[in-house]
Structures are given as structure tokens and as C-alpha cells.
mmCIF file of C-alpha atoms and ligand atoms in Angstrom:
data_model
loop_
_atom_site.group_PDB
_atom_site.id
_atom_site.type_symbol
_atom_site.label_atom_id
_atom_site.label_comp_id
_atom_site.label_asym_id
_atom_site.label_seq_id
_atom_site.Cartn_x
_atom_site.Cartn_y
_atom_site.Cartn_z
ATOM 1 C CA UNK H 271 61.546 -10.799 27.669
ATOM 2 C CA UNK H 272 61.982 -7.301 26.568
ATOM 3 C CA UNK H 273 60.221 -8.312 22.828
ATOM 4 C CA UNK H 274 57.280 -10.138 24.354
ATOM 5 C CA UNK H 275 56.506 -7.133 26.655
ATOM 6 C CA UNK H 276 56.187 -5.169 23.124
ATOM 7 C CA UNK H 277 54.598 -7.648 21.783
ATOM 8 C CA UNK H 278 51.878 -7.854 24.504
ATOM 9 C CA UNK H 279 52.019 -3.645 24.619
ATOM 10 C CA UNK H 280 51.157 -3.368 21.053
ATOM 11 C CA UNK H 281 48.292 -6.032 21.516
ATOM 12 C CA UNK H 282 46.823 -4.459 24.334
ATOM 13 C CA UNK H 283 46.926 -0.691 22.392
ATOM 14 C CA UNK H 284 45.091 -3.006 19.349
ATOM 15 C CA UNK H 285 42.478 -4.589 21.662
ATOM 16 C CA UNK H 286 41.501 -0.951 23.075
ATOM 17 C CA UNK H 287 40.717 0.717 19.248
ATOM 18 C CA UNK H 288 39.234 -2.919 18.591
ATOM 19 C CA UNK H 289 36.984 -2.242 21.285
ATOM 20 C CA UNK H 290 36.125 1.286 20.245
ATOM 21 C CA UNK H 291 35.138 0.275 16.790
ATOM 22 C CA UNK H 292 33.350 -2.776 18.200
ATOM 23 C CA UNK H 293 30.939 -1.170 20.529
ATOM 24 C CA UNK H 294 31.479 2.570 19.966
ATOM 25 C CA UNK H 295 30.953 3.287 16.268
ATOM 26 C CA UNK H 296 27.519 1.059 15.487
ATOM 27 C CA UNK H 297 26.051 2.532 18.804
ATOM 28 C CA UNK H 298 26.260 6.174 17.568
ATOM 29 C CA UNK H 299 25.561 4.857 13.610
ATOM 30 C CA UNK H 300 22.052 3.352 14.120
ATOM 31 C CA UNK H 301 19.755 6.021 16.232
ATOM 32 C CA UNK H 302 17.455 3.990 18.185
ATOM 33 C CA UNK H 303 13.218 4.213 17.285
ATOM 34 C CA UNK H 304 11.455 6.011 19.962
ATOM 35 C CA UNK H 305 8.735 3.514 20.274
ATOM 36 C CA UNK H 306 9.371 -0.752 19.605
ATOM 37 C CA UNK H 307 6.060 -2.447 18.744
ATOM 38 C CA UNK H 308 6.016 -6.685 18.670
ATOM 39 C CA UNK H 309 3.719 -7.585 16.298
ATOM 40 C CA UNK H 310 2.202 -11.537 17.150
ATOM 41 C CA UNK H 311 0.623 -13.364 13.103
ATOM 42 C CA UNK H 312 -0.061 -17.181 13.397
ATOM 43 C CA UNK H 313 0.050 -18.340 9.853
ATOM 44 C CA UNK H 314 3.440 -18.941 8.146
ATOM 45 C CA UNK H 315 5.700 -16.118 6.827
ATOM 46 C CA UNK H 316 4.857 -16.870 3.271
ATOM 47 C CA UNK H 317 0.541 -16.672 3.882
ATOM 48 C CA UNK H 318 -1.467 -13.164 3.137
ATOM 49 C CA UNK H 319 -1.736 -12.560 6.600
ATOM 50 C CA UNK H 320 2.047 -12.269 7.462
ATOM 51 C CA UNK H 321 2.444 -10.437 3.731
ATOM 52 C CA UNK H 322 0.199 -7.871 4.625
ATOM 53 C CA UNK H 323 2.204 -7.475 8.135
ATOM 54 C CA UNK H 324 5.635 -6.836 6.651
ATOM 55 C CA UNK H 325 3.658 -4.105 4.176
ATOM 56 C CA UNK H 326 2.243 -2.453 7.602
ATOM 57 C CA UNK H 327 5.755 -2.397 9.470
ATOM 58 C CA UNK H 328 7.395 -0.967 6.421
ATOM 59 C CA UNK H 329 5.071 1.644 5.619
ATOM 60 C CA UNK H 330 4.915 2.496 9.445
ATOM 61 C CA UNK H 331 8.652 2.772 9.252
ATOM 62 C CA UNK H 332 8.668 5.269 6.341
ATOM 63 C CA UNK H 333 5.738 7.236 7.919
ATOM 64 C CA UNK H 334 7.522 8.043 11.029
ATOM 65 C CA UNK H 335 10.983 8.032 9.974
ATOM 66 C CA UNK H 336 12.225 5.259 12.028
ATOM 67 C CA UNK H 337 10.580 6.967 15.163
ATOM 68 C CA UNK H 338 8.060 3.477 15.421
ATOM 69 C CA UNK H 339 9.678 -0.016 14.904
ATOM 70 C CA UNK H 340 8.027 -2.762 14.775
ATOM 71 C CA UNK H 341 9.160 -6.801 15.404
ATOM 72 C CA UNK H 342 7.444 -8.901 13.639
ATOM 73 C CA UNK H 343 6.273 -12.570 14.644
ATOM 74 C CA UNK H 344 4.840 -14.632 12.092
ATOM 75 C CA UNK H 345 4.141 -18.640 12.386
ATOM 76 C CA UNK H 346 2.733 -18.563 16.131
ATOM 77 C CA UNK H 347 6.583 -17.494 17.308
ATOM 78 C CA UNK H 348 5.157 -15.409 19.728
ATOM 79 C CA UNK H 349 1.188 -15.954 19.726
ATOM 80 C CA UNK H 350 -0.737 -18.828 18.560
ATOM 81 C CA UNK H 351 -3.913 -18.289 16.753
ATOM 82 C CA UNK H 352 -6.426 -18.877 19.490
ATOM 83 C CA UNK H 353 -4.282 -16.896 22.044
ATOM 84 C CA UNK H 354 -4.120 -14.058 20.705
ATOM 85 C CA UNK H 355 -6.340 -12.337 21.311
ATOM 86 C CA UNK H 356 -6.167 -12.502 24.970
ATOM 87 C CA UNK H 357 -2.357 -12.113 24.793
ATOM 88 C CA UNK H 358 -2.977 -8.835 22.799
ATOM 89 C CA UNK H 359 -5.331 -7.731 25.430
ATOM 90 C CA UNK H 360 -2.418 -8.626 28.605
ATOM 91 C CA UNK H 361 0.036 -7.053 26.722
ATOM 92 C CA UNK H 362 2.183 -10.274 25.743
ATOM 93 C CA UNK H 363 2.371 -8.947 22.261
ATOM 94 C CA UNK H 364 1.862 -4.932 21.435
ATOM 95 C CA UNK H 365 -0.449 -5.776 17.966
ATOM 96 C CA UNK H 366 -2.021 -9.167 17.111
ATOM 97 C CA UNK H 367 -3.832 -10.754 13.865
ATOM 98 C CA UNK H 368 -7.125 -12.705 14.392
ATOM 99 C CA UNK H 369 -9.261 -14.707 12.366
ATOM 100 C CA UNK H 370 -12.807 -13.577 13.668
ATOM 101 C CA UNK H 371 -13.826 -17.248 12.810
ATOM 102 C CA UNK H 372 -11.881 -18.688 15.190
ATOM 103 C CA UNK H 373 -14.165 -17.169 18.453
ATOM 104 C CA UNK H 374 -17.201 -18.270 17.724
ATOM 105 C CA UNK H 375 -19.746 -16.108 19.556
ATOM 106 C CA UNK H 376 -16.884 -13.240 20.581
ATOM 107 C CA UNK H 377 -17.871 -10.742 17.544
ATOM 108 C CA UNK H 378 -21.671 -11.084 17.301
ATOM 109 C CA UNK H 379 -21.452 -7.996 14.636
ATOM 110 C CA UNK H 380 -18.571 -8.537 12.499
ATOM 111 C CA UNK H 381 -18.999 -12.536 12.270
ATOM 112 C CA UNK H 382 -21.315 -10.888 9.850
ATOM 113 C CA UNK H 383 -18.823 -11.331 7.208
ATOM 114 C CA UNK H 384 -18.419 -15.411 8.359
ATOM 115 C CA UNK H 385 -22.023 -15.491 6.084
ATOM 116 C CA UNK H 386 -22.578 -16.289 2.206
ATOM 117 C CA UNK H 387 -22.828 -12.414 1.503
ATOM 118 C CA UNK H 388 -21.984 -13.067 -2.187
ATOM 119 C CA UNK H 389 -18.572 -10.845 -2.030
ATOM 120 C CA UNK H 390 -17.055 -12.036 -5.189
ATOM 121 C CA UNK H 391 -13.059 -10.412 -4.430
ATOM 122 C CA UNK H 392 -10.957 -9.982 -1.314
ATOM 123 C CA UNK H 393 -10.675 -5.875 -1.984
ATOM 124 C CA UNK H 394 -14.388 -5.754 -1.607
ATOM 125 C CA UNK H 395 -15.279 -7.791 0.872
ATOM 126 C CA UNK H 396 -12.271 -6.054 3.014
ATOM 127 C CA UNK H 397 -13.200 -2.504 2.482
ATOM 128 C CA UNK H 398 -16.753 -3.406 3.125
ATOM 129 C CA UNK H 399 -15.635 -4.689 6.293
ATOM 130 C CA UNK H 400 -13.276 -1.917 7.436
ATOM 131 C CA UNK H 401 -16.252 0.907 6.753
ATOM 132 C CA UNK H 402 -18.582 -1.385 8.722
ATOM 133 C CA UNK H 403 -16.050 -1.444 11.629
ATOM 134 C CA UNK H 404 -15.578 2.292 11.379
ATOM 135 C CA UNK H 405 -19.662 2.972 11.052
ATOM 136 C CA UNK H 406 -20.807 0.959 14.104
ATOM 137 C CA UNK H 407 -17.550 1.031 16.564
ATOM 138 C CA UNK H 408 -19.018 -2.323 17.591
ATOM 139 C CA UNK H 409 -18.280 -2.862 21.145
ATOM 140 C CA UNK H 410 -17.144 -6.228 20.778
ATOM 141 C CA UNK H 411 -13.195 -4.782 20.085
ATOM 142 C CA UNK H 412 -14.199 -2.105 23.300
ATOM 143 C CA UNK H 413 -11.042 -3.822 24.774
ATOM 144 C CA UNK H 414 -8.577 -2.973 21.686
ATOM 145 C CA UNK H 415 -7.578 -0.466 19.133
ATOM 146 C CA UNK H 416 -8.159 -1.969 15.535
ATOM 147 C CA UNK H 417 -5.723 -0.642 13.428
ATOM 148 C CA UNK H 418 -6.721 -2.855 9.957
ATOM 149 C CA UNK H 419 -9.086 -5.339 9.067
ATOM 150 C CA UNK H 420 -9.582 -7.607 6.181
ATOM 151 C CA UNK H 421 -10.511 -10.828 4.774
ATOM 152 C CA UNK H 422 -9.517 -13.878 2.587
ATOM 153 C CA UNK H 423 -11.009 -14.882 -0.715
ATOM 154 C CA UNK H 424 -14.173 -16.235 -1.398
ATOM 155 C CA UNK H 425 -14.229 -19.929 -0.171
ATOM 156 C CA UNK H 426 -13.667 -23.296 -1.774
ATOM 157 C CA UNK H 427 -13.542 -26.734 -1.559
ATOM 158 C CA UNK H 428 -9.842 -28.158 -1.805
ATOM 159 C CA UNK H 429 -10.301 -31.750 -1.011
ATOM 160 C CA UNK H 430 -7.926 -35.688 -1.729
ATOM 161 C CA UNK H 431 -10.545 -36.823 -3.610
ATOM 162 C CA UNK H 432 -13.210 -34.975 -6.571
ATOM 163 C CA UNK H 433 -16.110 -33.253 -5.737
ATOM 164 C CA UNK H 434 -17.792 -33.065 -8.682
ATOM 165 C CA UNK H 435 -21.727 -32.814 -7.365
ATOM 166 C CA UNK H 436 -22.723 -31.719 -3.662
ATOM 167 C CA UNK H 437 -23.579 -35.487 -2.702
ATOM 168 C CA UNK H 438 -19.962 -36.077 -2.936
ATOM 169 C CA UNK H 439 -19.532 -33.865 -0.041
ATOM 170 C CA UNK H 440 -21.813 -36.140 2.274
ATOM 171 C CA UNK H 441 -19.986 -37.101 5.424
ATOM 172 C CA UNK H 442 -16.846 -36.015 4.047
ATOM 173 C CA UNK H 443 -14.453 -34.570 7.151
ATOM 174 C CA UNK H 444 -13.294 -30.992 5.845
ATOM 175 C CA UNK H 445 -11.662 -28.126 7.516
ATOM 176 C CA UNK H 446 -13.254 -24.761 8.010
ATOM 177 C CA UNK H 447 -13.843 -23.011 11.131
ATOM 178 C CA UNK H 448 -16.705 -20.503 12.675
ATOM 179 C CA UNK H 449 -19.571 -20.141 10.655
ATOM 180 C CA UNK H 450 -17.753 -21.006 7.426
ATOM 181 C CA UNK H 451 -18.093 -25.188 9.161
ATOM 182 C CA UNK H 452 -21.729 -24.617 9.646
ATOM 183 C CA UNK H 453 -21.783 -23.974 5.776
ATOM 184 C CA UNK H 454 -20.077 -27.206 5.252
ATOM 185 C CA UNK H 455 -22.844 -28.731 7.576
ATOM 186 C CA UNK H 456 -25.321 -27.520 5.901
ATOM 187 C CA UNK H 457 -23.942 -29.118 2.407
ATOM 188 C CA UNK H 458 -24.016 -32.011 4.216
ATOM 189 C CA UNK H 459 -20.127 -32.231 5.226
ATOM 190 C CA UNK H 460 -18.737 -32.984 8.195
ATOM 191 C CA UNK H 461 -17.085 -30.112 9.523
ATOM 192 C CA UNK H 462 -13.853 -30.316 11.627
ATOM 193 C CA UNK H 463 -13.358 -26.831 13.149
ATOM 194 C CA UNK H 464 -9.229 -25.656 13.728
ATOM 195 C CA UNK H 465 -7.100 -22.544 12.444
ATOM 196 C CA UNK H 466 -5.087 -22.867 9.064
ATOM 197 C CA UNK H 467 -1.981 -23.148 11.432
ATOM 198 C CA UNK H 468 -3.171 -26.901 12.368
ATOM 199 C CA UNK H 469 -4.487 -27.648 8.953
ATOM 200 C CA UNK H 470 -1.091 -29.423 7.506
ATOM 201 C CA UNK H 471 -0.961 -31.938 10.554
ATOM 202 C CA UNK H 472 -5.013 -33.283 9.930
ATOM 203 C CA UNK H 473 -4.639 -33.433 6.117
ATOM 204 C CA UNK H 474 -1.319 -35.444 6.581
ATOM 205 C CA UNK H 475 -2.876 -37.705 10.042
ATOM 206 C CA UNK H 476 -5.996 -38.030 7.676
ATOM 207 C CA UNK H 477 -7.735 -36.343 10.429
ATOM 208 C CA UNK H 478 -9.236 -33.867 7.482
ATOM 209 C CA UNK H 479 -9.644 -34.845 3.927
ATOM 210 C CA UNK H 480 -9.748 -31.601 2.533
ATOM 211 C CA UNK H 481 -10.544 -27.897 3.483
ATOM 212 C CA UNK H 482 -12.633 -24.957 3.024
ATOM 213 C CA UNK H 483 -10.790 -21.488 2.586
ATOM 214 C CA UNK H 484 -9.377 -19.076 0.239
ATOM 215 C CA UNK H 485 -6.916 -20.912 -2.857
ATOM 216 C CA UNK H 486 -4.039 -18.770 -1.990
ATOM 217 C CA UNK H 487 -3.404 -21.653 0.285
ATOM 218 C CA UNK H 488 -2.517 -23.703 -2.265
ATOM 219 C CA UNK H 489 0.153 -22.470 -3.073
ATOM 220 C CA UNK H 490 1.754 -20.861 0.457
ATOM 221 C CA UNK H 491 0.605 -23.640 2.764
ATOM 222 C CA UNK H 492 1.113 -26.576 -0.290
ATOM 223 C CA UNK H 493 -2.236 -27.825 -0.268
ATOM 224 C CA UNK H 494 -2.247 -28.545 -3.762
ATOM 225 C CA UNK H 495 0.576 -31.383 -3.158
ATOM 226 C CA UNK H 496 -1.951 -33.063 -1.087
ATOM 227 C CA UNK H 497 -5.111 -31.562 -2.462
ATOM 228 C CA UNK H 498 -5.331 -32.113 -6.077
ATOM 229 C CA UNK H 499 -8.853 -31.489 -6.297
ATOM 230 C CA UNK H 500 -10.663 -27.497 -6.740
ATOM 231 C CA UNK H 501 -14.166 -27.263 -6.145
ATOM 232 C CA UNK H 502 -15.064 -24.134 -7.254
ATOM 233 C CA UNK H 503 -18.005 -22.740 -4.596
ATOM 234 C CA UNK H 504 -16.839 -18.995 -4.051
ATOM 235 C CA UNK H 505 -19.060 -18.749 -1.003
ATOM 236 C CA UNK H 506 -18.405 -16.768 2.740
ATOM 237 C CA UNK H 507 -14.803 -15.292 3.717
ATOM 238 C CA UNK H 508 -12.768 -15.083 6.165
ATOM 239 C CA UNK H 509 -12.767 -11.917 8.175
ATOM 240 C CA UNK H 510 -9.520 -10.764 9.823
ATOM 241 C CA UNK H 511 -8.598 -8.072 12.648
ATOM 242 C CA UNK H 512 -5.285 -6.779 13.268
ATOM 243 C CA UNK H 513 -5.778 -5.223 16.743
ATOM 244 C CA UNK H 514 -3.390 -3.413 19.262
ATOM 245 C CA UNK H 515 -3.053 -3.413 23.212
ATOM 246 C CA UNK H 516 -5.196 -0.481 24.623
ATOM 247 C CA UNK H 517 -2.370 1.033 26.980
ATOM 248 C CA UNK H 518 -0.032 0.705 23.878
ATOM 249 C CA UNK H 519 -2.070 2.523 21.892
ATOM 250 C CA UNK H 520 -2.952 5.121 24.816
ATOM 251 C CA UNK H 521 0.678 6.135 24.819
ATOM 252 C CA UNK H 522 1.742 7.125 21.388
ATOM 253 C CA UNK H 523 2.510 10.223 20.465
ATOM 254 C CA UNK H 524 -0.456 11.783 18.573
ATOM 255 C CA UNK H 525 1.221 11.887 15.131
ATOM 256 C CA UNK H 526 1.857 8.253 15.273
ATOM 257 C CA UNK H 527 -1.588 7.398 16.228
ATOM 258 C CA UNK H 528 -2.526 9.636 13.231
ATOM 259 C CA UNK H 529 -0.312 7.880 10.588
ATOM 260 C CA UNK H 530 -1.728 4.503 12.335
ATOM 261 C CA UNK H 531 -5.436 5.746 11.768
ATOM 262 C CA UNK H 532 -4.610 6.969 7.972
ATOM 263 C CA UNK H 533 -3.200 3.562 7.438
ATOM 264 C CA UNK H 534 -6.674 1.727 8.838
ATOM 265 C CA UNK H 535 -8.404 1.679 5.144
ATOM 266 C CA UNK H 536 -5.622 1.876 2.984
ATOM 267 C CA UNK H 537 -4.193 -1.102 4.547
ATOM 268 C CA UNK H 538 -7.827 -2.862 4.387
ATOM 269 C CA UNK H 539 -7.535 -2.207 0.420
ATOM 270 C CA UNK H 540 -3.618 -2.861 -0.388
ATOM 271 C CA UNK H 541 -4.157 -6.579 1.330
ATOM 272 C CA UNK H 542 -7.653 -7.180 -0.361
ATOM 273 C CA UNK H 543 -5.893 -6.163 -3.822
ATOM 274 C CA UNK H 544 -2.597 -8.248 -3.021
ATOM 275 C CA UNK H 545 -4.764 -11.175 -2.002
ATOM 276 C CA UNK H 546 -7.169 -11.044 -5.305
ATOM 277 C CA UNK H 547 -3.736 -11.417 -7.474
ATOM 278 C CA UNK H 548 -2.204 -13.876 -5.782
ATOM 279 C CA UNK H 549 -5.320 -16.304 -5.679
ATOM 280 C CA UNK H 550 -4.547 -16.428 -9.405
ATOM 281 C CA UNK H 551 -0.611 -16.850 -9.088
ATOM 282 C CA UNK H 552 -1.295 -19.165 -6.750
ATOM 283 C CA UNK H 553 -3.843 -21.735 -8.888
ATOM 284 C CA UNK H 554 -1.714 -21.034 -12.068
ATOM 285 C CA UNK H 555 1.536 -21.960 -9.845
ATOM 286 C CA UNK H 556 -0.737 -25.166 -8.289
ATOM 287 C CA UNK H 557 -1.516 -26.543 -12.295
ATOM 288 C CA UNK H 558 2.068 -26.287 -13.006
ATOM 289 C CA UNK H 559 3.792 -28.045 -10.374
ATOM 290 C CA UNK H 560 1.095 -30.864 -9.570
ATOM 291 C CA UNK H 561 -1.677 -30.771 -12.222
ATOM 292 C CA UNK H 562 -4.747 -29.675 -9.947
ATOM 293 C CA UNK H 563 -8.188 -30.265 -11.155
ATOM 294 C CA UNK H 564 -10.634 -27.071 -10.678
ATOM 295 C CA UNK H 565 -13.902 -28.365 -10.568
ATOM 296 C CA UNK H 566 -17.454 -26.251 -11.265
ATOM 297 C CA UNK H 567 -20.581 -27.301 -9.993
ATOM 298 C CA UNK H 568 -23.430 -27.775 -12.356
ATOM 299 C CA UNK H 569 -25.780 -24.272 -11.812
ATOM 300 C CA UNK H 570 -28.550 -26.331 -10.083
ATOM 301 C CA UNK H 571 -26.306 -27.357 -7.500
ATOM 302 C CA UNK H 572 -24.556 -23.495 -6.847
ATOM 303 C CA UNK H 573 -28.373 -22.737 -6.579
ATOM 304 C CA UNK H 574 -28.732 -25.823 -4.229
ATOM 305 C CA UNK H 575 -25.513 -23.916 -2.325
ATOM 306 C CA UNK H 576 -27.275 -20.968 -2.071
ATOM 307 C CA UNK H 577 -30.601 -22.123 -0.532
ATOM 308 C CA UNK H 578 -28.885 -24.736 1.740
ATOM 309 C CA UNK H 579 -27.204 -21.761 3.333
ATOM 310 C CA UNK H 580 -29.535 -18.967 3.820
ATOM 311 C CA UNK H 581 -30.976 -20.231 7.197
ATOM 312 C CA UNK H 582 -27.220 -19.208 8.769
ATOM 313 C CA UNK H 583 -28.288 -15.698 7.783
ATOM 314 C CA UNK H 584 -31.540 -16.002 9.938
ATOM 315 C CA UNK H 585 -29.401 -17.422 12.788
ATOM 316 C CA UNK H 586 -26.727 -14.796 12.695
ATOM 317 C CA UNK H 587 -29.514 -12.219 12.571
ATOM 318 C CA UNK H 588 -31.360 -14.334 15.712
ATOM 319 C CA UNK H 589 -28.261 -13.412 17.591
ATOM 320 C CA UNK H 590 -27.499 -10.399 16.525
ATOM 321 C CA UNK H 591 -30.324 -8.973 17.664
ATOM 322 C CA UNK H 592 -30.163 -10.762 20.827
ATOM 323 C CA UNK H 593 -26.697 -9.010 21.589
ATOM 324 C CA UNK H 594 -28.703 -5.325 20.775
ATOM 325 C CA UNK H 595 -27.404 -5.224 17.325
ATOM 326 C CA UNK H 596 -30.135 -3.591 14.632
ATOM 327 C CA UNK H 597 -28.854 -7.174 12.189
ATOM 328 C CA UNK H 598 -31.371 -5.532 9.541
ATOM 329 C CA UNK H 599 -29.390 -2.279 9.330
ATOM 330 C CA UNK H 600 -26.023 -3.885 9.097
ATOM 331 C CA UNK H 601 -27.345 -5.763 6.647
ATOM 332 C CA UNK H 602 -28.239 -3.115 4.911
ATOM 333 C CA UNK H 603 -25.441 -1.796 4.947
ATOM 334 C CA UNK H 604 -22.824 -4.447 3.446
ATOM 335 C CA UNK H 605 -25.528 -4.802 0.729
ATOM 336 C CA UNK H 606 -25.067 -1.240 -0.256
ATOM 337 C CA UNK H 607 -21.315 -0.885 0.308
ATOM 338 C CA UNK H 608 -20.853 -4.401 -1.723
ATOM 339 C CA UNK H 609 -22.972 -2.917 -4.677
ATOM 340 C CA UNK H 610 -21.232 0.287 -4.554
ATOM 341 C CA UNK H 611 -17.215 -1.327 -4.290
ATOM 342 C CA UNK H 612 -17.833 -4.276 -6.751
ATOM 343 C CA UNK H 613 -19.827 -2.205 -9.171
HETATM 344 C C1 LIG A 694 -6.122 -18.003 5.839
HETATM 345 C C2 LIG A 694 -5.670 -18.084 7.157
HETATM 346 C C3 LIG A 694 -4.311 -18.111 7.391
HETATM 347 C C4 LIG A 694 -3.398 -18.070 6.352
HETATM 348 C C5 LIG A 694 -3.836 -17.987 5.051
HETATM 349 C C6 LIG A 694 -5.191 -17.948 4.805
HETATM 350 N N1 LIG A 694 -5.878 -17.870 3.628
HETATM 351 C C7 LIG A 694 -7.201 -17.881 3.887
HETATM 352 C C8 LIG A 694 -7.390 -17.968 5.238
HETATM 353 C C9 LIG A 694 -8.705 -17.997 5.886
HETATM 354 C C10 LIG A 694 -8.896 -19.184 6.766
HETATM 355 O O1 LIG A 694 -9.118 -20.290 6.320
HETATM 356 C C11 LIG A 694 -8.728 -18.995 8.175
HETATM 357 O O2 LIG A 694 -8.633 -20.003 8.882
HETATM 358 O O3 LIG A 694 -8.702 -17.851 8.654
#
């Protein structure tokens, strides 16, 4: 009786400095940020988009000394890729990354960069894109703050079976989406328009035989187990927005939204230059492990390429100018700004 009563005594004074180290000493250790951001990507984890995110949320970490955290999401764990950008604007998810392509008719300027421009790297075409953001303030993203914008590669063909000429490519089903499926269309494809995030499901169903995008996807998304065939077209990209909830953004303190802002271009160049790279890594990685086939077209039929898709440009512009954009002037200006980054 008398030991047990010690026994229980001594367990109880244990469980009381238990407790204290428990709860009291990581509460004072780790100071808690000021401001928690979520942060909604729809691609995988391993996919430029989501690589580009972790670079923003660590930099924004340094920058403000812990002040601003930020949760990331990648995969559709908190946004899916057609959601988003309403779930940005009700405030489900503080920052959100879009594919422009997927809202056909939303962005009547920056769809722009949805065209065969003839951007021949990632850095250029995203820099270009950024500076024509920043120049025209388009009101299209009146609803957001834009804190980075981007785009993918030049696109190609990554298909199940060769396509060596452009009649192969007749009534073949291929991904793509926005105006990159009207390209396909006009190369006589049949285009199946969906986000990357539902690309692995249609090339497995057979839904899709191939896709058009960026070859980084080979190698994050494993296309080249199923696509063993390159078609080298380097035609339109993909443009990207990474955009932020207007109430979030109207209550940061003003050094925050200052490191945000200095981050808008630098951001626009680190991803273009980490995406260039890896579209090698990712082809060299893609011969290795399954033996992929890049194809080039014969010069006649990249000319044929060329002249099949020039009427989009007249369309876009058709639209453009419909919506009170001077489609001249912008382009114009990506002309000038593509000479001048890719010189
Ligand atoms: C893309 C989209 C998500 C993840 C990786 C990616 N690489 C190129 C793209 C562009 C594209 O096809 C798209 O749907 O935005």
C-alpha cells in the first residue's frame, strides 16, 4: 500500500514535467509566421509547375524571415485545375496556378501566348509574357493579384504510334487543350481538349493516343513508358498564371507585398530557365529507360506547320479586337520583346 502510493506519486510528478516538455518547450521554440498563405497547383509534385511553387515558398520564406508561410498543395489536393480559378477568387485557396489554356475565351489578351509565336525556349517565352502582363494590366485578372507568370516549352507531338509525316496525324485523337487543340485541328488531328492532370487516365482508357505539350512530361508524368514516339514540332506554349485572392493580397503588410512584387519577374525567369534544362534531362532520362524515338519532320512539312496555323493568329486577333484590345500592338510587342530576349 504504502510503496504503490510512491509509486503512483513519483508517476504523477513524471507525467507533470512530461507534460511541460510536451507542450511547453516546442510552443515557445518555433515562433509562429505572421501571415499563413495556402497555395492550390494541380499537376503532380514532381511537374514544373509544382517545382517552381516550392522555389516561390522558399524564397518567400527567406525574404521575410519566416514572417509569410506558405502551405503548399500540389496534385489537385486542394484545387483542381479547372476550379481554380474561381476557388482563388472565393478565397478557398489564398494563391492558385492556372493554365490560361484551360478557359478558353476567359483571357482574350494573354491567350496570346496559346498562338505559334515561334518562342523557341521556356525563359523567353515566360519573360515575354510577364512584361506583357505588366505593360497592359489586362483587365481580364481585374479580379486577382498576379504574382508570377510563365509558360511550358515549345510543343510536341508525343504519341503510341510514329508520326513521321503530317498525314500520319489525320484523325488521330491527341491531347492538347485551348488554342494549342485548334493547332492540332488544323494539322488535321483530332483534338481531345482536358488538363495534364487527366491526361494519364485517356492515354491508359485509349481515350487519347498521344498528346501535345512540353517533353518535360516525359519524364515527370511517364509519358515516355506509354509514348515511345517524339515528334519534334516546337510550335505554341503553354501560358501559366500564378494568381492570389484580392482581399489576401489587400491585407499584407506593405513590405511583403513589396518582396511579392520583386519576386513577379525573377520568378517568371528562374522557372523558364529550370524548365529549358530539364526538357533535356528529361528526353536524355526518356532514351535511357525506354528507348524513345524523336522524330523530325521533313522542312516542307514544318513549313506546311507553319501555314496550316497562321489563320489562328487572324482569329485570336478577330477577338481581340472585339474585347477592345489594340491585337496589332500586342503583337507588336511580343515580336520585339522575343527578338530582344532570344537574341
Ligand atoms: C504542363 C502542365 C502541367 C504539368 C506539366 C506541364 N508541362 C507542360 C504543360 C503544359 C500543358 O500541357 C498544360 O496542360 O498546361
Amino acid at each position: 500500500m504504502v510503496n504503490s502510493a510512491k509509486y503512483l506519486g513519483l508517476f504523477a510528478f513524471f507525467l507533470f514535467f512530461a507534460s511541460i516538455l510536451c507542450v511547453g518547450v516546442p510552443a515557445k521554440a518555433a515562433k509562429a509566421a505572421e501571415v499563413s498563405l495556402s497555395y492550390a497547383n494541380f499537376p503532380p509534385a514532381k511537374t514544373f509547375p509544382c517545382v517552381q511553387m516550392e522555389r516561390w515558398k522558399q524564397e518567400v520564406e527567406k525574404r521575410t524571415g519566416g514572417r509569410v508561410e506558405v502551405q503548399t498543395y500540389p496534385g489537385s489536393t486542394l484545387l483542381g485545375a479547372k476550379n481554380t480559378l474561381r476557388g482563388v477568387m472565393q478565397g478557398q485557396a489564398d494563391i492558385g496556378c492556372i493554365s490560361l489554356a484551360y478557359h478558353p475565351g476567359v483571357f482574350p489578351l494573354c491567350s496570346v501566348f496559346e498562338l505559334p509565336l515561334g518562342f523557341t525556349t521556356s525563359t523567353s517565352a515566360s519573360l515575354a509574357l510577364w512584361d506583357l502582363y505588366e505593360k497592359y494590366q489586362p483587365k481580364e485578372f481585374k479580379r486577382f493579384k498576379v504574382l508570377t507568370m510563365f509558360t511550358s516549352a515549345p510543343s510536341n507531338l508525343m504519341t503510341k504510334t510514329p508520326i513521321r509525316k503530317l498525314e500520319d496525324l489525320k484523325g488521330l485523337e491527341l491531347r492538347a487543350s485551348g488554342i494549342l487543340s485548334k493547332i492540332l485541328e488544323s494539322l488535321g488531328a483530332t483534338p481531345v481538349s482536358m488538363p495534364m492532370s487527366e491526361t494519364p487516365e485517356a492515354l491508359q482508357k485509349g481515350v487519347v493516343k498521344g498528346l501535345f505539350s512540353s517533353f518535360d512530361v516525359l519524364k515527370d508524368m511517364n509519358f515516355a513508358e506509354i509514348c515511345h514516339y517524339e515528334t519534334v514540332t516546337n510550335t505554341a506554349v503553354y501560358p501559366f498564371a500564378v494568381i492570389m485572392n484580392m482581399n489576401t493580397w489587400n491585407a499584407l503588410p506593405d513590405d511583403v507585398k513589396k518582396i511579392f512584387n520583386d519576386l513577379g519577374r525573377e520568378q517568371a525567369e528562374w522557372t523558364g530557365k529550370y524548365m529549358d534544362q530539364h526538357v533535356k534531362d528529361s528526353i536524355e532520362w526518356s532514351k535511357d529507360k525506354y528507348g524513345i524515338e524523336m522524330i523530325k519532320l521533313s522542312d516542307a512539312n514544318m513549313q506546311s506547320v507553319k501555314e496550316k496555323t497562321l489563320p489562328l493568329i487572324k482569329n485570336w486577333k478577330t477577338k481581340a479586337d472585339a474585347s477592345g484590345i489594340d491585337s496589332a500592338a500586342v503583337l507588336a510587342d511580343i515580336k520585339a520583346s522575343r527578338l530582344k530576349l532570344e537574341k
